């Protein structure tokens, strides 16, 4: 079965892990600092704080802005549930904004419509690997004094141009940007995450980074290695934190993968360009729109199976599996999950674009190492299936 995504591990990645296993520190060691500083340099942020997963990165970011009961955070309807769950962990309320039909990125007009006096932050999701419209989101955040957070779990390696035409990497486009290193993501550490910090004010960046580091270590001010080098045993737990640390084993793998990021990104972009050539423009199988003001990291390659043109996504999904092609669907609108249906007045949530897109979207196999032949087989199978369905309709 051809998967929709998978990791690429080479001899240098394996050696990096073996080296750390033979070192003194398996966790809270020097690899954590090295991964954080190289990651931060790569994404041009002020600082970066490693966490145990993308989900814990999002939770730490929500904790860092002091939200609580009664506060609202705007998130897109179409995302992995962890984006909204992180808001729930802090007892605040996720408010779902609709997405744009051509890109499935959060719709800034709907964000503006859903801002209330209780709104504290926007979490924009760089769906599939394409940065959201950060210029408009930044203007809204400034106007209403909101924190702008990027769920950048898909977009490591992507860029967006600023007003001056400069390409800004994902990780420096929002106040905080959260990344995941799960095996299907742009780089992997097995499990792992990162919060890249880039508030416009360096002082806020520094205090927020310190707070994130404390939160991932039980709310304790110092970590084990800091106390060891200072010759101290005493520590103070001043807040309720979690054990959200990333191990040195994971950081070594992440660091090694980071050296390969540019190659991974260009392979993903080449695969996406190839797919685009193989589908008819505005045809029954339509790829999402490419970015117009930057580059795309192509964590996912998403097509719409257009119902209006007689194509049925569910049938296509089943038939692809029979052809050993493991397509996938990203994502069911979060409020349609039973946990949210049980707690929210879902009928009053208006995200018609997301609801409709969910019936049509399909993520095709894309990952470093997929061959041109495999891409052609996926596209020709899909085109053939859609022609069959249309002929039968
Ligand atoms: C993967 C992902 C997460 C969660 O990351 P984990 O590392 O699996 O916890 C959050 N948001 C989005 C959009 C993701 O794709």
Short mmCIF file of N, CA and C in Angstrom, two decimals, residues 49-111:
data_model
loop_
_atom_site.label_atom_id
_atom_site.label_comp_id
_atom_site.label_asym_id
_atom_site.label_seq_id
_atom_site.Cartn_x
_atom_site.Cartn_y
_atom_site.Cartn_z
N UNK A 49 11.44 26.62 21.45
CA UNK A 49 11.37 25.78 22.64
C UNK A 49 10.84 24.41 22.23
N UNK A 50 11.66 23.37 22.46
CA UNK A 50 11.29 22.01 22.06
C UNK A 50 10.30 21.41 23.06
N UNK A 51 9.33 20.69 22.54
CA UNK A 51 8.32 20.03 23.39
C UNK A 51 8.12 18.59 22.89
N UNK A 52 7.33 17.85 23.62
CA UNK A 52 7.19 16.42 23.34
C UNK A 52 6.36 16.11 22.10
N UNK A 53 5.59 17.07 21.60
CA UNK A 53 4.75 16.84 20.42
C UNK A 53 4.24 18.19 19.90
N UNK A 54 3.61 18.14 18.74
CA UNK A 54 2.96 19.35 18.22
C UNK A 54 1.81 19.76 19.13
N UNK A 55 1.13 18.76 19.67
CA UNK A 55 0.00 19.04 20.56
C UNK A 55 0.48 19.75 21.83
N UNK A 56 1.58 19.27 22.43
CA UNK A 56 2.07 19.94 23.65
C UNK A 56 2.62 21.32 23.30
N UNK A 57 3.15 21.50 22.09
CA UNK A 57 3.59 22.83 21.66
C UNK A 57 2.39 23.79 21.64
N UNK A 58 1.28 23.33 21.08
CA UNK A 58 0.06 24.16 21.03
C UNK A 58 -0.46 24.43 22.45
N UNK A 59 -0.43 23.41 23.30
CA UNK A 59 -0.90 23.59 24.68
C UNK A 59 -0.03 24.63 25.40
N UNK A 60 1.29 24.49 25.23
CA UNK A 60 2.21 25.44 25.88
C UNK A 60 1.95 26.87 25.39
N UNK A 61 1.70 27.02 24.08
CA UNK A 61 1.43 28.35 23.53
C UNK A 61 0.16 28.94 24.12
N UNK A 62 -0.87 28.09 24.27
CA UNK A 62 -2.13 28.58 24.85
C UNK A 62 -1.93 28.95 26.32
N UNK A 63 -1.13 28.17 27.03
CA UNK A 63 -0.85 28.49 28.44
C UNK A 63 -0.09 29.80 28.56
N UNK A 64 0.82 30.04 27.61
CA UNK A 64 1.69 31.22 27.68
C UNK A 64 0.93 32.53 27.52
N UNK A 65 -0.30 32.46 26.96
CA UNK A 65 -1.04 33.72 26.79
C UNK A 65 -2.12 33.88 27.86
N UNK A 66 -2.07 33.02 28.90
CA UNK A 66 -2.96 33.20 30.05
C UNK A 66 -4.43 33.25 29.69
N UNK A 67 -4.87 32.28 28.89
CA UNK A 67 -6.31 32.23 28.63
C UNK A 67 -6.97 31.35 29.67
N UNK A 68 -8.27 31.52 29.82
CA UNK A 68 -9.00 30.73 30.80
C UNK A 68 -10.48 30.78 30.51
N UNK A 69 -11.29 30.34 31.47
CA UNK A 69 -12.74 30.30 31.26
C UNK A 69 -13.28 31.65 30.79
N UNK A 70 -14.12 31.62 29.78
CA UNK A 70 -14.71 32.85 29.24
C UNK A 70 -13.94 33.43 28.07
N UNK A 71 -12.68 33.07 27.95
CA UNK A 71 -11.89 33.59 26.83
C UNK A 71 -12.16 32.78 25.56
N UNK A 72 -12.05 33.46 24.43
CA UNK A 72 -12.28 32.80 23.14
C UNK A 72 -11.01 32.85 22.29
N UNK A 73 -10.80 31.77 21.56
CA UNK A 73 -9.67 31.69 20.63
C UNK A 73 -10.23 31.22 19.28
N UNK A 74 -9.93 31.97 18.24
CA UNK A 74 -10.46 31.61 16.93
C UNK A 74 -9.54 30.61 16.24
N UNK A 75 -10.14 29.50 15.81
CA UNK A 75 -9.40 28.44 15.10
C UNK A 75 -10.17 28.10 13.82
N UNK A 76 -9.50 27.54 12.81
CA UNK A 76 -10.24 27.18 11.60
C UNK A 76 -11.06 25.91 11.80
N UNK A 77 -12.14 25.80 11.02
CA UNK A 77 -13.01 24.62 11.10
C UNK A 77 -12.26 23.37 10.65
N UNK A 78 -11.43 23.52 9.62
CA UNK A 78 -10.72 22.35 9.08
C UNK A 78 -9.30 22.34 9.60
N UNK A 79 -9.05 21.45 10.55
CA UNK A 79 -7.71 21.24 11.11
C UNK A 79 -7.73 19.93 11.87
N UNK A 80 -6.54 19.49 12.27
CA UNK A 80 -6.47 18.35 13.18
C UNK A 80 -7.05 18.81 14.52
N UNK A 81 -7.76 17.91 15.20
CA UNK A 81 -8.49 18.31 16.40
C UNK A 81 -7.59 18.91 17.49
N UNK A 82 -6.28 18.60 17.48
CA UNK A 82 -5.38 19.11 18.52
C UNK A 82 -5.36 20.64 18.57
N UNK A 83 -5.59 21.31 17.44
CA UNK A 83 -5.58 22.78 17.43
C UNK A 83 -6.64 23.33 18.39
N UNK A 84 -7.84 22.78 18.28
CA UNK A 84 -8.94 23.24 19.16
C UNK A 84 -8.80 22.65 20.56
N UNK A 85 -8.32 21.42 20.64
CA UNK A 85 -8.17 20.77 21.96
C UNK A 85 -7.25 21.59 22.87
N UNK A 86 -6.20 22.19 22.29
CA UNK A 86 -5.25 22.97 23.10
C UNK A 86 -5.95 24.14 23.78
N UNK A 87 -6.96 24.69 23.12
CA UNK A 87 -7.75 25.78 23.72
C UNK A 87 -8.58 25.21 24.87
N UNK A 88 -9.16 24.03 24.65
CA UNK A 88 -9.98 23.38 25.68
C UNK A 88 -9.15 23.03 26.91
N UNK A 89 -7.89 22.60 26.71
CA UNK A 89 -7.03 22.24 27.85
C UNK A 89 -6.92 23.39 28.84
N UNK A 90 -6.98 24.62 28.32
CA UNK A 90 -6.84 25.80 29.18
C UNK A 90 -8.21 26.37 29.56
N UNK A 91 -9.26 25.58 29.38
CA UNK A 91 -10.63 25.95 29.78
C UNK A 91 -11.20 27.16 29.02
N UNK A 92 -10.57 27.51 27.91
CA UNK A 92 -11.12 28.58 27.08
C UNK A 92 -11.98 27.95 25.97
N UNK A 93 -12.58 28.79 25.14
CA UNK A 93 -13.54 28.31 24.13
C UNK A 93 -13.00 28.49 22.72
N UNK A 94 -12.85 27.41 21.97
CA UNK A 94 -12.49 27.59 20.56
C UNK A 94 -13.70 28.09 19.77
N UNK A 95 -13.48 29.09 18.94
CA UNK A 95 -14.53 29.62 18.06
C UNK A 95 -14.09 29.29 16.64
N UNK A 96 -14.96 28.60 15.91
CA UNK A 96 -14.55 28.07 14.61
C UNK A 96 -14.82 29.07 13.49
N UNK A 97 -13.77 29.39 12.75
CA UNK A 97 -13.91 30.25 11.57
C UNK A 97 -13.89 29.38 10.33
N UNK A 98 -14.59 29.84 9.31
CA UNK A 98 -14.64 29.08 8.06
C UNK A 98 -13.32 29.24 7.30
N UNK A 99 -13.18 28.43 6.26
CA UNK A 99 -11.95 28.44 5.45
C UNK A 99 -12.27 28.97 4.04
N UNK A 100 -11.23 29.31 3.32
CA UNK A 100 -11.37 29.79 1.95
C UNK A 100 -11.54 28.59 1.01
N UNK A 101 -12.43 28.71 0.01
CA UNK A 101 -12.71 27.53 -0.81
C UNK A 101 -11.53 27.05 -1.67
N UNK A 102 -10.66 27.95 -2.09
CA UNK A 102 -9.59 27.51 -3.01
C UNK A 102 -8.38 26.92 -2.29
N UNK A 103 -8.14 27.33 -1.03
CA UNK A 103 -6.94 26.88 -0.31
C UNK A 103 -7.25 26.12 0.97
N UNK A 104 -8.48 26.24 1.48
CA UNK A 104 -8.90 25.70 2.78
C UNK A 104 -8.12 26.30 3.96
N UNK A 105 -7.53 27.48 3.73
CA UNK A 105 -6.90 28.24 4.83
C UNK A 105 -7.95 29.10 5.51
N UNK A 106 -7.70 29.45 6.78
CA UNK A 106 -8.65 30.25 7.55
C UNK A 106 -9.00 31.53 6.79
N UNK A 107 -10.30 31.85 6.76
CA UNK A 107 -10.81 32.99 5.99
C UNK A 107 -10.74 34.25 6.87
N UNK A 108 -9.87 35.21 6.54
CA UNK A 108 -9.72 36.39 7.40
C UNK A 108 -11.04 37.17 7.58
N UNK A 109 -11.91 37.16 6.57
CA UNK A 109 -13.19 37.86 6.72
C UNK A 109 -14.05 37.19 7.79
N UNK A 110 -14.03 35.85 7.79
CA UNK A 110 -14.82 35.16 8.81
C UNK A 110 -14.18 35.30 10.19
N UNK A 111 -12.85 35.39 10.24
CA UNK A 111 -12.18 35.68 11.52
C UNK A 111 -12.68 37.03 12.04
#
